[in-house]
CSV table of N, CA, C and O in Angstrom, one decimal:
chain,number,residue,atom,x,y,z
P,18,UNK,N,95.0,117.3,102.3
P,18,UNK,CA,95.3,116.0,102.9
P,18,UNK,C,96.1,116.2,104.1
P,18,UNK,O,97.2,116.8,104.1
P,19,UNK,N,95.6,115.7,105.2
P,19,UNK,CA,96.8,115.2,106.8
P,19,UNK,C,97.8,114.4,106.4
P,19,UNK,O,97.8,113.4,105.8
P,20,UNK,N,99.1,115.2,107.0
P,20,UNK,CA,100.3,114.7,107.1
P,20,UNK,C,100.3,113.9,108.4
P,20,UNK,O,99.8,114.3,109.5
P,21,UNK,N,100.9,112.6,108.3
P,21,UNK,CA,100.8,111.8,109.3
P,21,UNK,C,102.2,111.7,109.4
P,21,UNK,O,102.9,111.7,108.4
P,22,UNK,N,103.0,111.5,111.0
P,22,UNK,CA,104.6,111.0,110.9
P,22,UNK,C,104.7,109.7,111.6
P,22,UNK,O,103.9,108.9,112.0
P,23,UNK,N,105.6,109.7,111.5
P,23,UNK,CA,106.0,108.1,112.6
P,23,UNK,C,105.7,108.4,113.5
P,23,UNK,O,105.2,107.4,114.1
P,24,UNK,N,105.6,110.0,114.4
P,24,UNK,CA,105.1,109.5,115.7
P,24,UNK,C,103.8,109.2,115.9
P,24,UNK,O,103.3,108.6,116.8
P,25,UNK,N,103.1,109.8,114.8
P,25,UNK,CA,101.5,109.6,115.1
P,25,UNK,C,100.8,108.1,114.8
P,25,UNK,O,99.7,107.7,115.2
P,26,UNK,N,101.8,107.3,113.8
P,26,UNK,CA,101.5,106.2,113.7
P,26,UNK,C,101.7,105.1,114.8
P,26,UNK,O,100.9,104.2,115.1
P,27,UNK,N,102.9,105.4,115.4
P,27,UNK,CA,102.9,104.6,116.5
P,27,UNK,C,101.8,104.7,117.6
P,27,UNK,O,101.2,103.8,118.1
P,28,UNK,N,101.6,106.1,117.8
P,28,UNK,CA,100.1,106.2,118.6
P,28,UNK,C,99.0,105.4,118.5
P,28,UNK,O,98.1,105.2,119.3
P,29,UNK,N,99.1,104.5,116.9
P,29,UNK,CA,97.8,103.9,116.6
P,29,UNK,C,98.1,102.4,117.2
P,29,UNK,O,99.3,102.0,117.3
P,30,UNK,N,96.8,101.7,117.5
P,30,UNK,CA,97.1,100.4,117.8
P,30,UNK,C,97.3,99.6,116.6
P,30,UNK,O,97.0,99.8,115.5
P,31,UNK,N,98.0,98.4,117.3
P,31,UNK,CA,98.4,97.8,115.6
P,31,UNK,C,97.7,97.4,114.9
P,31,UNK,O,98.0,97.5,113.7
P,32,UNK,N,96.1,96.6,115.5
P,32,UNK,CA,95.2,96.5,114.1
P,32,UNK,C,94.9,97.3,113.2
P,32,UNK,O,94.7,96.9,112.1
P,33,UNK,N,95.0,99.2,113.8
P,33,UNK,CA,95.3,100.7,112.8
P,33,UNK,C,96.2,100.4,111.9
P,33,UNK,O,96.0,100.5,110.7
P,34,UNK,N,97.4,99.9,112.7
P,34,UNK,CA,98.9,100.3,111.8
P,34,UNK,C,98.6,99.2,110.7
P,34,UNK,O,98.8,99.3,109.5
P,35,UNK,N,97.9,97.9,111.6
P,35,UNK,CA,98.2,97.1,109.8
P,35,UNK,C,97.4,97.6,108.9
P,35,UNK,O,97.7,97.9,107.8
P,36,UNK,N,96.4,97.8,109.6
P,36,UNK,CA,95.1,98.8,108.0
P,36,UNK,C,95.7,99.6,107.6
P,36,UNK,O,95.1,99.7,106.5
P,37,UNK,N,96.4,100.3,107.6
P,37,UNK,CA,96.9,101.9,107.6
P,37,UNK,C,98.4,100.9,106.4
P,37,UNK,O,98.7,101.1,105.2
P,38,UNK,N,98.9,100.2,107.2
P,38,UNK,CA,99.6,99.5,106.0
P,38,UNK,C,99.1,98.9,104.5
P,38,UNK,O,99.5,99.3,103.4
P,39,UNK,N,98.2,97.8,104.7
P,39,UNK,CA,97.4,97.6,104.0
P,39,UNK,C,96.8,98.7,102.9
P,39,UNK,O,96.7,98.5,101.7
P,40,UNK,N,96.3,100.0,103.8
P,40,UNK,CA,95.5,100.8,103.0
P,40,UNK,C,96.8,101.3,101.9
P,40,UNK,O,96.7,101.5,100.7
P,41,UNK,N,97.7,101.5,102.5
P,41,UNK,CA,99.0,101.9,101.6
P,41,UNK,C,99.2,101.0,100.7
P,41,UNK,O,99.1,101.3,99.5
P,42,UNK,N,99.6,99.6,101.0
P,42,UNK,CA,100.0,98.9,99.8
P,42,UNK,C,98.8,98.9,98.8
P,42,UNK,O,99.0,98.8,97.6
P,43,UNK,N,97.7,99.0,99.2
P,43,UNK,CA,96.7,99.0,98.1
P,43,UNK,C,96.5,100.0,97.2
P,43,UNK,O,95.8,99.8,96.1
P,44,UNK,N,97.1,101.2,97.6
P,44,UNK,CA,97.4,102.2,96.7
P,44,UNK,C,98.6,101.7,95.5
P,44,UNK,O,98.6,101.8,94.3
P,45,UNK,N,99.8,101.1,96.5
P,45,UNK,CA,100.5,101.1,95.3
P,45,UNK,C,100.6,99.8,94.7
P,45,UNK,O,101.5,99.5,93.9
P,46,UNK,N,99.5,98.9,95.0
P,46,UNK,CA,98.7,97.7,93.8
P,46,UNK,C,98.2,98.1,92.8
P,46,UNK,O,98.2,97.4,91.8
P,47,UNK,N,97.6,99.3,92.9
P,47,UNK,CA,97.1,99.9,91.9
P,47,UNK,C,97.4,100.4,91.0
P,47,UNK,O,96.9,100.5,89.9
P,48,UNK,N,98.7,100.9,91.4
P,48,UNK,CA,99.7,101.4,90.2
P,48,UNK,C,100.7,100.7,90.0
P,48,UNK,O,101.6,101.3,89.6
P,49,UNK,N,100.9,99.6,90.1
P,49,UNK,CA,102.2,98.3,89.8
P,49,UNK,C,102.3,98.5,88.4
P,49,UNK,O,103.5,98.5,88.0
P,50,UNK,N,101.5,98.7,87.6
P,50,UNK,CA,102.2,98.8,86.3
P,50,UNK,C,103.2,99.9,85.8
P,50,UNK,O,103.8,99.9,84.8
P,51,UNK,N,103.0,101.0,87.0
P,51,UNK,CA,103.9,101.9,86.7
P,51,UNK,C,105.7,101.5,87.3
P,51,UNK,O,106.8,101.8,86.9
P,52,UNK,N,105.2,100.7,88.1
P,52,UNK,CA,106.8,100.1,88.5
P,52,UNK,C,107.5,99.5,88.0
P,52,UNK,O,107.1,98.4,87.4
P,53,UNK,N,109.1,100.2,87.9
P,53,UNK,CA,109.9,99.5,86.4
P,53,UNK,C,111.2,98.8,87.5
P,53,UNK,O,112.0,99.3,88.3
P,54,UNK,N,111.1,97.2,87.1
P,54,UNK,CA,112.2,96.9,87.5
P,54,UNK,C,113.7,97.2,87.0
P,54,UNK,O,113.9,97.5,85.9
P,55,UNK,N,114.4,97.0,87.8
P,55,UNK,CA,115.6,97.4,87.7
P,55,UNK,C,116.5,96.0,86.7
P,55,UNK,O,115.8,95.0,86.7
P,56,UNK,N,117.5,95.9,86.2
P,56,UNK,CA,118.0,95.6,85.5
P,56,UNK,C,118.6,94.4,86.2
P,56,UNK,O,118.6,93.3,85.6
P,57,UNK,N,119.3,94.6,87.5
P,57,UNK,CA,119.7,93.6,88.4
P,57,UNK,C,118.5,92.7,88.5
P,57,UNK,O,118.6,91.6,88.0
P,58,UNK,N,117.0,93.4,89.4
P,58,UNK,CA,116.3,92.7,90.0
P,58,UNK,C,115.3,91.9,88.6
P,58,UNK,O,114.2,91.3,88.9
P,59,UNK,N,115.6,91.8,87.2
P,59,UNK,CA,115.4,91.5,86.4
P,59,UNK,C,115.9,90.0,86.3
P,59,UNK,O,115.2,89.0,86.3
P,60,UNK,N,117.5,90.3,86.4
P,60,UNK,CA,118.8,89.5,86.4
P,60,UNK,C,118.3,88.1,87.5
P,60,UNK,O,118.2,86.9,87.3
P,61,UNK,N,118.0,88.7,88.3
P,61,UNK,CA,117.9,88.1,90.2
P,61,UNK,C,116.6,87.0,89.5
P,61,UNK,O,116.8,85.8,89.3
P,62,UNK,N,115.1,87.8,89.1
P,62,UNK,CA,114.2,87.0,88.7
P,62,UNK,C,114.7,86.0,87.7
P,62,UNK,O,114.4,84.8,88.0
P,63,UNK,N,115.4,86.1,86.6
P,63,UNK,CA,115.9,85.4,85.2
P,63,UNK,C,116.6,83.6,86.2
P,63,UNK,O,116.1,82.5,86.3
P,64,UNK,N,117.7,84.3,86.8
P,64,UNK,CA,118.4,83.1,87.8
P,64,UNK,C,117.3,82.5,88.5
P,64,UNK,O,117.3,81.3,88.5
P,65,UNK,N,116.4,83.0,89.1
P,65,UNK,CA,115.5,81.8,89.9
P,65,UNK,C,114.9,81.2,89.1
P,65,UNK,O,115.0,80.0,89.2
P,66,UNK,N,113.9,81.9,87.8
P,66,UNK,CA,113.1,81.0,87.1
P,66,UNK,C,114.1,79.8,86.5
P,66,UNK,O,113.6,78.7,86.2
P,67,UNK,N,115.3,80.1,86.4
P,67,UNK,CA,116.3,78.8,85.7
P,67,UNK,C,116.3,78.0,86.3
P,67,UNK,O,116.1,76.9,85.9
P,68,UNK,N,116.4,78.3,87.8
P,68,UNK,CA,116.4,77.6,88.6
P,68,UNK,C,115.6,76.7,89.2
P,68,UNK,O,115.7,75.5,89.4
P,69,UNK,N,114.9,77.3,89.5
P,69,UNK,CA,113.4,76.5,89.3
P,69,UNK,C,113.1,75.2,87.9
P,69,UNK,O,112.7,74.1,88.0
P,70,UNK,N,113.5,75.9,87.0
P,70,UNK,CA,112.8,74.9,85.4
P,70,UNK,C,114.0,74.2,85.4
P,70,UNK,O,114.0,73.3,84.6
P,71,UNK,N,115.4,74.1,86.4
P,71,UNK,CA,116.1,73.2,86.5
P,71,UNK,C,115.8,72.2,87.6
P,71,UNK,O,116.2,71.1,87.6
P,72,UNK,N,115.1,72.5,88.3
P,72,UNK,CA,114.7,71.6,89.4
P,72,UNK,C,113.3,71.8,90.0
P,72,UNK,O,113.2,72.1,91.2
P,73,UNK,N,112.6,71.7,89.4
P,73,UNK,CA,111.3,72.3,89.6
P,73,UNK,C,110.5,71.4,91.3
P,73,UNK,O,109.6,71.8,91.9
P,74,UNK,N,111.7,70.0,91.5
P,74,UNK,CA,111.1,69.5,92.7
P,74,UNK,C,111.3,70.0,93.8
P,74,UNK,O,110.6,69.8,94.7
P,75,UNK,N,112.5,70.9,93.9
P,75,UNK,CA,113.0,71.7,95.0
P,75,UNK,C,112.2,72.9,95.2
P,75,UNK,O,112.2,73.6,94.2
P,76,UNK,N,111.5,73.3,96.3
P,76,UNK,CA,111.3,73.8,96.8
P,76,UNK,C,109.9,73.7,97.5
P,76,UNK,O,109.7,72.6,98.1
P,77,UNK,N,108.5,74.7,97.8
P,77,UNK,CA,107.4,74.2,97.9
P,77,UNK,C,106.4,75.0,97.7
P,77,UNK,O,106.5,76.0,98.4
P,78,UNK,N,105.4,75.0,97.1
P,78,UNK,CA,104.2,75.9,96.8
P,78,UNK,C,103.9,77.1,98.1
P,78,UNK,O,104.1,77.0,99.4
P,79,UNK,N,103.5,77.7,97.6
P,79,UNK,CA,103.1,78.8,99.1
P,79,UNK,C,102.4,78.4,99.8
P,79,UNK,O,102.6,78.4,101.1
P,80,UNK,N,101.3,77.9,99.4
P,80,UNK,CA,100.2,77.4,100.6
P,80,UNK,C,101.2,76.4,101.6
P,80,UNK,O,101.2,76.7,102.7
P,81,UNK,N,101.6,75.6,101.3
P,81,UNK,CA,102.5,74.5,102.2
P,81,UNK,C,103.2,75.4,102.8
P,81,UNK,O,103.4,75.0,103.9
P,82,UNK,N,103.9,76.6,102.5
P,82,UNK,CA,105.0,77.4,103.3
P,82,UNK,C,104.2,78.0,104.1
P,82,UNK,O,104.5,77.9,105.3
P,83,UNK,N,103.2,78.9,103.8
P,83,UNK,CA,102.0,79.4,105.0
P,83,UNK,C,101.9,78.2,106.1
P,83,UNK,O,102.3,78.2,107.3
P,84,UNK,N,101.2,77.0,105.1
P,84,UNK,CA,100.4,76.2,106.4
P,84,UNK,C,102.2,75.6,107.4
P,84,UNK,O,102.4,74.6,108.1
P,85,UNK,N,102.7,76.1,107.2
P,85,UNK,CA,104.2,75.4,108.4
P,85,UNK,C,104.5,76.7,108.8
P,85,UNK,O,105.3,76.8,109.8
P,86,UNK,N,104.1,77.7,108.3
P,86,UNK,CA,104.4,79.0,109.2
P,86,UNK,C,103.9,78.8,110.2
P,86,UNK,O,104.3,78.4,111.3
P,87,UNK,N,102.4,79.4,109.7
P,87,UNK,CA,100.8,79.0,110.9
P,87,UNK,C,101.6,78.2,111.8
P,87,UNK,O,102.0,78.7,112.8
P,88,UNK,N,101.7,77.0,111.4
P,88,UNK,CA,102.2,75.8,112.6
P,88,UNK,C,102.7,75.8,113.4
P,88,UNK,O,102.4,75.2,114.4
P,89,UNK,N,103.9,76.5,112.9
P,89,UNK,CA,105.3,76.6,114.1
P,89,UNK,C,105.3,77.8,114.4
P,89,UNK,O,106.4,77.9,115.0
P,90,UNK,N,104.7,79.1,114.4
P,90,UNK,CA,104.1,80.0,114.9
P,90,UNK,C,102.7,80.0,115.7
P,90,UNK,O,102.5,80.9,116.5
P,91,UNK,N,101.9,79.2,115.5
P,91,UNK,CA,101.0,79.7,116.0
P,91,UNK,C,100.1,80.8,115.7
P,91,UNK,O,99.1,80.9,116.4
P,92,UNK,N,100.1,81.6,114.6
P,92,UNK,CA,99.6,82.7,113.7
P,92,UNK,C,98.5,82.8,113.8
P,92,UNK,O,97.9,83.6,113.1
């Protein structure tokens, strides 16, 4: 297998770099069940779902958070 470094990735244009990103996270989608959360970031999840099922009107679905990204970006 080729060892790639930061400098060679910069070399690449960014539609590369995102694929090249992409292609990475897709490896480690694949193995998500081997990732063990931490006990904190357990903690962190436990507090929002309360939070949430305490106020479930506060806040807003993702699609609505995308489409005002898009918006006020331009994306």
């Amino acid at each position: 297998m080729n060892k790639i470094n930061v400098v060679d990735t910069l070399k690449l244009s960014i539609p590369e770099r995102i694929q090249l990103v992409e292609d990475i996270w897709d490896t480690i989608a694949a193995q998500a069940e081997s990732l063990e959360l931490t006990e904190g970031e357990k903690k962190i999840i436990d507090e929002r779902l309360e939070a949430y099922h305490s106020n479930p009107d506060v806040g807003a679905p993702w699609n609505e958070v995308y489409d005002r990204i898009v918006a006020k970006h331009g994306i």
